[in-house]
Tab-separated table of C-alpha atoms and ligand atoms in Angstrom:
chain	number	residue	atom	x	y	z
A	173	UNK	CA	108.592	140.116	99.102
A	174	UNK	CA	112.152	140.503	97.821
A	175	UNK	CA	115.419	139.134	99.750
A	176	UNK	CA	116.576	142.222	100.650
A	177	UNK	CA	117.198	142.410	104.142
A	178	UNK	CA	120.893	142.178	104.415
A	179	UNK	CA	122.344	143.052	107.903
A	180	UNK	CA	123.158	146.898	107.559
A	181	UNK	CA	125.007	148.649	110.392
A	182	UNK	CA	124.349	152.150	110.995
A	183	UNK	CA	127.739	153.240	112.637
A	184	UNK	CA	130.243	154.937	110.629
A	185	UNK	CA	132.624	153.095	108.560
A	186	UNK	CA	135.396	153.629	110.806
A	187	UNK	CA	133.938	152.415	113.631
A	188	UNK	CA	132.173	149.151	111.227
A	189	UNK	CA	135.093	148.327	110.331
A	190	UNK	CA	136.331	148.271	114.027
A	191	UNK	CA	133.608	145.932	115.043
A	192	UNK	CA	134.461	143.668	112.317
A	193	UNK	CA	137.689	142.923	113.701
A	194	UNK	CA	135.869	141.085	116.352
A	195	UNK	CA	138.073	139.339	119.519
A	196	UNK	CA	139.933	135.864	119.589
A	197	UNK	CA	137.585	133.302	120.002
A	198	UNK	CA	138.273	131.389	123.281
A	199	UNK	CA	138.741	127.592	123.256
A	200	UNK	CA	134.963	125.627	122.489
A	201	UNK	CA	134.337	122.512	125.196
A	202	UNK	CA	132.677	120.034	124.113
A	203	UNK	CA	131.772	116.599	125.439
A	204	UNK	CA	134.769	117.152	127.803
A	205	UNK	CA	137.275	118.028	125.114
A	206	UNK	CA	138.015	121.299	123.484
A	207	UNK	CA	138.279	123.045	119.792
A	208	UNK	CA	141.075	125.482	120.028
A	209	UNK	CA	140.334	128.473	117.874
A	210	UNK	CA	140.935	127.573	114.614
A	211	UNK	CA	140.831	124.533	114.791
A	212	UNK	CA	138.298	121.347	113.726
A	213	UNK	CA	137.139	118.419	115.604
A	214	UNK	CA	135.211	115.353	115.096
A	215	UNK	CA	132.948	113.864	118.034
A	216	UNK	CA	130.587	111.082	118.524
A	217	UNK	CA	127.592	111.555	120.582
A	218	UNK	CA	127.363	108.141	122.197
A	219	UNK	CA	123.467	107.631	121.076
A	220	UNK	CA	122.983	103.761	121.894
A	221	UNK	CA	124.107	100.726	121.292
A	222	UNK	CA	123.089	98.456	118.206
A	223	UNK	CA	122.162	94.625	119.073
A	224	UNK	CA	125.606	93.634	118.065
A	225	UNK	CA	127.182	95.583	120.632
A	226	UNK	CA	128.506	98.604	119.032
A	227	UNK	CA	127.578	101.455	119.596
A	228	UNK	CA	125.402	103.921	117.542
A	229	UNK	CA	126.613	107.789	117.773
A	230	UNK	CA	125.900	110.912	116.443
A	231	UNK	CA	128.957	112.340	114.326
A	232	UNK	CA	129.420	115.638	115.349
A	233	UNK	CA	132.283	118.174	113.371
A	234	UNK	CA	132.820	121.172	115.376
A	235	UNK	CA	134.283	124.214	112.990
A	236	UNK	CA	135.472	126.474	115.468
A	237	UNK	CA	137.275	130.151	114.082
A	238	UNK	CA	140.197	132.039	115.391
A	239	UNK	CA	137.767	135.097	116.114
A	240	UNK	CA	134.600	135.431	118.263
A	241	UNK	CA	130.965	134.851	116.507
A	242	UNK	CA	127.768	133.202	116.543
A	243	UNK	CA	127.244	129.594	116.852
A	244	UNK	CA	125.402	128.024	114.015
A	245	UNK	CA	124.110	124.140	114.323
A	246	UNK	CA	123.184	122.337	110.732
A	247	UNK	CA	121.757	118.976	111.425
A	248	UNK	CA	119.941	116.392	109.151
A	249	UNK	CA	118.285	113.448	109.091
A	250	UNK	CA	116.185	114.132	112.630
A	251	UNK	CA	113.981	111.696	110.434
A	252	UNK	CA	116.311	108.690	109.372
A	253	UNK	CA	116.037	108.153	105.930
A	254	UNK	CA	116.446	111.708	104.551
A	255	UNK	CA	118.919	112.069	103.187
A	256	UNK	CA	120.051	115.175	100.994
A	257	UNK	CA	120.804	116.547	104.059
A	258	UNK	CA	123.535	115.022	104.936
A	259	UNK	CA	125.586	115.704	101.420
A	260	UNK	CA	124.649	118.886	101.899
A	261	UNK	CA	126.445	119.065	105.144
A	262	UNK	CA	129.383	116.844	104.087
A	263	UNK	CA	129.967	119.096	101.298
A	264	UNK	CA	129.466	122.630	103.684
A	265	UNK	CA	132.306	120.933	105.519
A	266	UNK	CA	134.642	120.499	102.561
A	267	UNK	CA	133.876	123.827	101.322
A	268	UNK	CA	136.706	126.272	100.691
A	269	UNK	CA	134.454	129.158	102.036
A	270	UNK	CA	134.506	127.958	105.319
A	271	UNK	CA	138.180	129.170	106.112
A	272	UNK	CA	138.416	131.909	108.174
A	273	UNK	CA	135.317	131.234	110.220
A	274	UNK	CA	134.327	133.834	112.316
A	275	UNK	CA	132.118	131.794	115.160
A	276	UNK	CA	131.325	128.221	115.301
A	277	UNK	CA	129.816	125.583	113.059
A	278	UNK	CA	128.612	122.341	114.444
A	279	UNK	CA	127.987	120.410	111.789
A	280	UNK	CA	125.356	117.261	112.538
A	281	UNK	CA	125.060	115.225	109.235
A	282	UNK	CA	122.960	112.224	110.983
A	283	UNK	CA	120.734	112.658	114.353
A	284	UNK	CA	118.844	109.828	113.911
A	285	UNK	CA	121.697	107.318	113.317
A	286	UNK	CA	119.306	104.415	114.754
A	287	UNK	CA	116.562	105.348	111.808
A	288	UNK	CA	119.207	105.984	109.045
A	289	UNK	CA	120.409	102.268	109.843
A	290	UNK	CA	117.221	101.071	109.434
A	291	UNK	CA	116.706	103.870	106.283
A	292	UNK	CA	113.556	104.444	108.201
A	293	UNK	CA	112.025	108.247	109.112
A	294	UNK	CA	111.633	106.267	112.662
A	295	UNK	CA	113.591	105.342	115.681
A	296	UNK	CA	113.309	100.977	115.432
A	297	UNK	CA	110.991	102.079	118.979
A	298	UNK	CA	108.618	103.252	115.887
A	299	UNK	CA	108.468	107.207	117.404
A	300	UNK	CA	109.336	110.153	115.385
A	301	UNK	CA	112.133	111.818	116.622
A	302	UNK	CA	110.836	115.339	115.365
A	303	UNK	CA	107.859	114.358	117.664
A	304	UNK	CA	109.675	113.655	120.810
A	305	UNK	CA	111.460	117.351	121.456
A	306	UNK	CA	112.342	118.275	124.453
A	307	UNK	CA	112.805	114.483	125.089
A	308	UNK	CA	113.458	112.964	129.059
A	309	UNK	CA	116.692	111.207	130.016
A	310	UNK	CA	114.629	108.654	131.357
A	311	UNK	CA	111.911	108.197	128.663
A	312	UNK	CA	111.405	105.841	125.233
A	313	UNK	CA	114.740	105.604	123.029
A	314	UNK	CA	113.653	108.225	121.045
A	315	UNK	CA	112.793	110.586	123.819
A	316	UNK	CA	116.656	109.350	125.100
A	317	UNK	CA	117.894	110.625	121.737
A	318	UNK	CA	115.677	113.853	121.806
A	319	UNK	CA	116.841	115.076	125.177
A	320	UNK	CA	120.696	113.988	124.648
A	321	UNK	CA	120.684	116.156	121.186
A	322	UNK	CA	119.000	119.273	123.413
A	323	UNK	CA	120.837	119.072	125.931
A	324	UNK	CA	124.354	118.321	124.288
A	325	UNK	CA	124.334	120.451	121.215
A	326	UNK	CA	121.024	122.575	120.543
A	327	UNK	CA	121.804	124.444	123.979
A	328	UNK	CA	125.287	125.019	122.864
A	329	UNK	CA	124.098	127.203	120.051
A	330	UNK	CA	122.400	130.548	118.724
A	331	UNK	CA	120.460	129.618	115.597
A	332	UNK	CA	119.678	126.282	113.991
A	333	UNK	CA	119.317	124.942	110.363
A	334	UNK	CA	117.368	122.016	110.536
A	335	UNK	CA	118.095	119.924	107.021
A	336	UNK	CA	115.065	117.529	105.754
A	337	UNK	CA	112.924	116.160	103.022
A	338	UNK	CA	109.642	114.735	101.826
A	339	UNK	CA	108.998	111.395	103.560
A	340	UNK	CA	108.827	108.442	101.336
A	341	UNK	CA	107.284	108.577	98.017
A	342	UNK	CA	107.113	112.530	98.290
A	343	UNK	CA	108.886	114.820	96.842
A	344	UNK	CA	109.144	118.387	97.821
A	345	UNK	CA	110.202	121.384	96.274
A	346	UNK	CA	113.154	123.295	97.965
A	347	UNK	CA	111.162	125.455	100.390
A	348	UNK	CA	111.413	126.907	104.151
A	349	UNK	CA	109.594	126.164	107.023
A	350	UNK	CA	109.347	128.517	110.059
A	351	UNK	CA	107.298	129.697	112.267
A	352	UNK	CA	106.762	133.578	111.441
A	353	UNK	CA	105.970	134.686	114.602
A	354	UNK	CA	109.396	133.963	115.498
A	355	UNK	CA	111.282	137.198	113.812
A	356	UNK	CA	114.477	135.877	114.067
A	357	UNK	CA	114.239	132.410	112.512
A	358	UNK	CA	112.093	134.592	109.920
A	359	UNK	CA	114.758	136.536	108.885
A	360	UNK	CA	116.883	133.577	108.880
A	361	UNK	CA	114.550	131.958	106.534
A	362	UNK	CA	114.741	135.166	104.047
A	363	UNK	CA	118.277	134.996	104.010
A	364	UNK	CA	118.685	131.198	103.189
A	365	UNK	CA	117.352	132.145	99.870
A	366	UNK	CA	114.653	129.673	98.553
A	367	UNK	CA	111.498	131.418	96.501
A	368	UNK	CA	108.983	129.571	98.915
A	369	UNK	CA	108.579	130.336	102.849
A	370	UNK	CA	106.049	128.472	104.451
A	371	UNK	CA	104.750	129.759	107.776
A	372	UNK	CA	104.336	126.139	109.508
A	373	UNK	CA	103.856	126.662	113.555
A	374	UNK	CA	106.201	124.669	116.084
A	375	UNK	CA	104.244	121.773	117.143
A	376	UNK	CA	104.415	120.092	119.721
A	377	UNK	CA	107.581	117.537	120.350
A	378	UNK	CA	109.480	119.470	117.181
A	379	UNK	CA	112.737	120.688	117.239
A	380	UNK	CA	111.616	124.114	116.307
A	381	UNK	CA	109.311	123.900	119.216
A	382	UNK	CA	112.214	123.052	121.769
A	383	UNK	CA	114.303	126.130	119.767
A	384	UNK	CA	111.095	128.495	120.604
A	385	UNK	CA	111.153	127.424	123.920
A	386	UNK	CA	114.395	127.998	124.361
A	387	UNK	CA	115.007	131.261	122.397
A	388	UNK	CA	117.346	129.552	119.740
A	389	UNK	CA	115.673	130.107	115.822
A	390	UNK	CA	115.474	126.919	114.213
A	391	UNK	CA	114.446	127.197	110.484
A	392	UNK	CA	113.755	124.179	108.505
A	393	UNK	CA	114.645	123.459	104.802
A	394	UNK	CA	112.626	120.616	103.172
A	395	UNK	CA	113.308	119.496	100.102
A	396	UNK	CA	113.366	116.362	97.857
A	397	UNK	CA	112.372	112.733	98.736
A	398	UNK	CA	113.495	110.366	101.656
A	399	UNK	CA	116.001	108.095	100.504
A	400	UNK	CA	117.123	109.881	97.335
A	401	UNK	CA	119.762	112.251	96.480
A	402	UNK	CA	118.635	115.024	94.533
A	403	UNK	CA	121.462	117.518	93.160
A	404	UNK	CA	119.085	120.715	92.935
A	405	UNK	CA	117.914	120.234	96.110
A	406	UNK	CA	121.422	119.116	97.763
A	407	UNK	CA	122.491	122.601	95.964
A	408	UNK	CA	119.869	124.643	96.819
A	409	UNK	CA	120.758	123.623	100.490
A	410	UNK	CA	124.160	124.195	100.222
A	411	UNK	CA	124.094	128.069	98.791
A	412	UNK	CA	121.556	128.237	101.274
A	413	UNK	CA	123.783	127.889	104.809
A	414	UNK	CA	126.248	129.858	103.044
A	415	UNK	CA	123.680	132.541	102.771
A	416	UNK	CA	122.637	132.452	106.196
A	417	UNK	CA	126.749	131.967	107.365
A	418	UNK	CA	127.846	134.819	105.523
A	419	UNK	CA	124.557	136.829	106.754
A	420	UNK	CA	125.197	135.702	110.195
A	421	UNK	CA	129.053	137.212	109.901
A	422	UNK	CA	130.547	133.850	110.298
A	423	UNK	CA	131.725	134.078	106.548
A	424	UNK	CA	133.494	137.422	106.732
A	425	UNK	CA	134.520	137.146	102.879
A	426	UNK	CA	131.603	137.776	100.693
A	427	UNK	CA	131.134	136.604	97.586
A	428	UNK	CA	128.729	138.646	95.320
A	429	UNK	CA	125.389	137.119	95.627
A	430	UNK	CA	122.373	136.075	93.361
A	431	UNK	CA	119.393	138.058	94.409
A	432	UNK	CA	116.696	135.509	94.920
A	433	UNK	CA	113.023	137.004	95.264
A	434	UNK	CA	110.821	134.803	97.968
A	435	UNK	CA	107.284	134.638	98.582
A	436	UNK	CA	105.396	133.921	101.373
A	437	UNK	CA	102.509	130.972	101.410
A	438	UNK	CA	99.328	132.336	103.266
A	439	UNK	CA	98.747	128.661	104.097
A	440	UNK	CA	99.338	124.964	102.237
A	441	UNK	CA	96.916	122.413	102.271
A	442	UNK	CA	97.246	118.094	100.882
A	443	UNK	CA	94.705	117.336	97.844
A	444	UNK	CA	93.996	113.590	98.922
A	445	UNK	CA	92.668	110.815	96.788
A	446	UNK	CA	88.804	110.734	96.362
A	447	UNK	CA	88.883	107.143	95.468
A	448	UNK	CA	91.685	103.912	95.182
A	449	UNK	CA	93.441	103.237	92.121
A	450	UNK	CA	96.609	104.444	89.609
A	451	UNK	CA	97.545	108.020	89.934
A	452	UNK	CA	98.193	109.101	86.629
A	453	UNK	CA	100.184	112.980	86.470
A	454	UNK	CA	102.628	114.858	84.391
A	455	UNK	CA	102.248	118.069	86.674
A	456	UNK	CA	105.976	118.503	88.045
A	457	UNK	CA	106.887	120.509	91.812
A	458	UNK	CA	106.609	124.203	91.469
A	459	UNK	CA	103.738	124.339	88.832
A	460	UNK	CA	101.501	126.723	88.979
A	461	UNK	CA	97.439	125.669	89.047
A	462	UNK	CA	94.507	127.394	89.098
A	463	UNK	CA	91.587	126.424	90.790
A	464	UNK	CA	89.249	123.604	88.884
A	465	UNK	CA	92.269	122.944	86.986
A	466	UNK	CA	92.686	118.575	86.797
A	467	UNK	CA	96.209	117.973	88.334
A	468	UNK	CA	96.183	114.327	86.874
A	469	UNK	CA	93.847	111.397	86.705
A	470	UNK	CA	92.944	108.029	89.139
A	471	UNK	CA	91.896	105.056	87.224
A	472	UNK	CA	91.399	101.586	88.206
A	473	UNK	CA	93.024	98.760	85.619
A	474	UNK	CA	90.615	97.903	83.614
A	475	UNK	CA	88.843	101.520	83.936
A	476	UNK	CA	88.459	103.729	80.306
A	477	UNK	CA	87.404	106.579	81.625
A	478	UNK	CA	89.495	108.695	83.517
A	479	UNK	CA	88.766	110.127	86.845
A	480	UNK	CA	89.978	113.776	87.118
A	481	UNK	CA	91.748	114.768	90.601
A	482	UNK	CA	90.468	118.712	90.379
A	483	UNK	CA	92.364	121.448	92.420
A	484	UNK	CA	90.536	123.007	94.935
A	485	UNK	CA	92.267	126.251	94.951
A	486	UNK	CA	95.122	128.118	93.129
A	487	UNK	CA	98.756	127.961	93.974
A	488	UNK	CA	101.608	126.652	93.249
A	489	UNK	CA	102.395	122.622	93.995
A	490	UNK	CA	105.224	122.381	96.250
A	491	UNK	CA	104.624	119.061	97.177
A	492	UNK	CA	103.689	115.498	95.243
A	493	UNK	CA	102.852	111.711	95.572
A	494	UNK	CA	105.495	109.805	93.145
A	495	UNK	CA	103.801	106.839	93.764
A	496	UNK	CA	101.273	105.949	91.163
A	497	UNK	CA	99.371	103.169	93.621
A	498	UNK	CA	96.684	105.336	95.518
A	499	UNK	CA	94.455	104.143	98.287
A	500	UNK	CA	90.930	106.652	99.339
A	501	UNK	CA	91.997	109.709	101.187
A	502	UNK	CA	95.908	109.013	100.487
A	503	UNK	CA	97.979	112.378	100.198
A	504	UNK	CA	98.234	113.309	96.200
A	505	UNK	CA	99.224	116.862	96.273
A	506	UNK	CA	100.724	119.642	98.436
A	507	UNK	CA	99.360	122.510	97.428
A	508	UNK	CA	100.860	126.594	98.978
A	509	UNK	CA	98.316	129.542	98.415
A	510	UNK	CA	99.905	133.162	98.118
A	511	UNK	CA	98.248	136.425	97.809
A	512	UNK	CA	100.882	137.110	95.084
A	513	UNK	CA	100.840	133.596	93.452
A	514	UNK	CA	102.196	135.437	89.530
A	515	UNK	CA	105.245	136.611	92.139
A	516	UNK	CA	105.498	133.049	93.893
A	517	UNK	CA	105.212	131.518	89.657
A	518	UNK	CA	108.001	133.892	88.541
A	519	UNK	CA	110.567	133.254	92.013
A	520	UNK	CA	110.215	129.182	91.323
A	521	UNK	CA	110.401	129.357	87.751
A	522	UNK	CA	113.910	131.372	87.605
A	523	UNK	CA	115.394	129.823	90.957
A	524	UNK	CA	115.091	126.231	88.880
A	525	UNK	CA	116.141	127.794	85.913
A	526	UNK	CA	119.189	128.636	87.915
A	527	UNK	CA	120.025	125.354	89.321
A	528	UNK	CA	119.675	123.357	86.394
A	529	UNK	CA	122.374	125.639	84.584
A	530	UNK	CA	124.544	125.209	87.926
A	531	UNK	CA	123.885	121.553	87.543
A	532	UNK	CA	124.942	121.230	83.991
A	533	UNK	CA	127.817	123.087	84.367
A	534	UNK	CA	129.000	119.695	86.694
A	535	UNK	CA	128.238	117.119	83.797
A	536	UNK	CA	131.032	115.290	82.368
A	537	UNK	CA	131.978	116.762	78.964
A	538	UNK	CA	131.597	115.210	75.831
A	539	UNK	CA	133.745	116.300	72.832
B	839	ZN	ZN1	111.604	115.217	107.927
């Protein structure tokens, strides 16, 4: 499936280009204050206090245009220690592109400021965060955080981009999460422009479940590992909310765009370890495998034979262990099927092509 679906407008052009002139936006409140069009603001979402007595909040920027539009959250690190989200949303916020905003952006870089202190996915009550949705005022520290984050921001909004990456030791290849049955947060995650969409249900106690319950999309981008930064995936991310901005109409100036073909994953599944030992594997994210093929090796120290992991179906990897210390049953191997895999092969191949020329065009040069 390509990534075709820009917004079209059927009216004539006269009366388009009236409803892109779109009224002046009036003043945003927020935690008692207010954004005059225009204007930027940063808040803190008072979110606890640490044992030492100060406090832990959320930082919160609020990009608010002079004219009238949708209101776009971006928020990372719902688990603590990922962290590629939040460069990606410190650099959206120092991007030139974002003058002239038509809407809002509220920009979240760190929800779970009590994990990221700890550079732990966790709350230090050991709950998820992205398991505690819709949260209770009254409930565990987590479910404190959960509901204040609802209630404060996520109802204050019309779509969501929800920014995070493997947990530790994993690594995942820039892909979307969403729940297809939800059109809009579908069509959201065509326009972010990664070649992998992964239809992954709202569970229960996610942020995309509390969006589905409460008619906001929420899409989720998941890529890299926690506690790294990795610059394709920090990239991809970027381009990404500008895609779905400038789709959206809060970015009013287009640039011309890369065409990026996506494909959808009929379903994913995690090859696990059939025994303990050292993973040995060269495969890298995005490579294609057919089924029976040996995606790398288990041995134990003193083993000299090697025990082949074997793939249990054909797809691309969009997920992997970097840990070469395996326990029985331990997660190896994240593994997306498509009907079209040679499509889903061709879509990874050139979208990583692509970033690492946009990557070396940033290193130092050396005459
Ligand atoms: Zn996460």
């Amino acid at each position: 499936m390509s990534d075709n679906a820009e917004p079209t407008s059927k009216l004539p052009r006269k009366l388009r280009k009236a409803e892109a002139i779109s009224p002046r936006a009036n003043d945003f409140e927020f935690l008692g204050d207010r954004v005059k069009p225009g204007q930027r603001k940063v808040f803190s979402l008072p979110a606890g206090t640490l044992y030492t007595g100060a406090s832990a909040d959320i930082p919160v920027e609020i990009v608010h245009g002079h004219h009238a539009g949708p209101t776009l959250l971006v928020c990372a690190a719902i688990h603590g220690d990922e962290l590629n989200g939040v460069e990606v949303v410190r650099r959206v916020l120092t991007a030139n592109w974002l003058k002239n905003l038509r809407g809002t952006l509220i920009a979240v870089p760190i929800v779970n400021v009590l994990g990221c202190h700890n550079r732990s996915r966790y709350l230090p009550d050991r709950r998820d965060l992205n398991r505690c949705f819709p949260g209770s005022e009254t409930g565990s520290l987590a479910a404190r955080v959960a509901y204040l984050f609802r209630e404060s921001v996520l109802k204050r909004v019309d779509y969501a981009i929800d920014l995070h990456t493997g947990a530790i030791d994993r690594s995942n290849l820039p892909q979307i999460r969403v729940n297809l049955k939800n059109e809009k947060a579908t069509q959201m995650a065509r326009w972010f422009g990664v070649p992998i969409i992964v239809d992954s249900p709202s569970g229960d106690g996610t942020f995309r479940g509390t969006g589905d319950e409460l008619g906001i999309p929420i899409i989720t981008y998941e890529a890299g590992e926690a506690l790294r930064f990795d610059e394709a995936s920090i990239l991809a991310g970027i381009r990404g909310v500008r895609r779905i901005m400038e789709s959206l109409g809060l970015i009013t100036e287009r640039t011309r765009r890369r065409h990026v073909h996506h494909v959808i994953a009929q379903s994913s599944a995690w090859t696990r370890a059939h025994r303990g030992g050292f993973l040995n594997t060269i495969l890298p994210l995005g490579s294609r495998i057919h089924q029976g093929d040996h995606l790398g090796y288990i041995v134990g120290p003193l083993d000299k034979e090697r025990d082949p992991i074997i793939a249990p179906f054909s797809g691309i990897i969009i997920g992997k262990s970097n840990l070469p210390v395996v326990y029985e049953g331990e997660a190896l191997f994240h593994i997306a099927r498509f009907d079209a895999v040679e499509a889903a092969e061709q879509a990874v191949e050139s979208f990583q092509t692509h970033l690492e020329e946009q990557i070396a065009t940033q290193l130092p040069n050396r005459s």
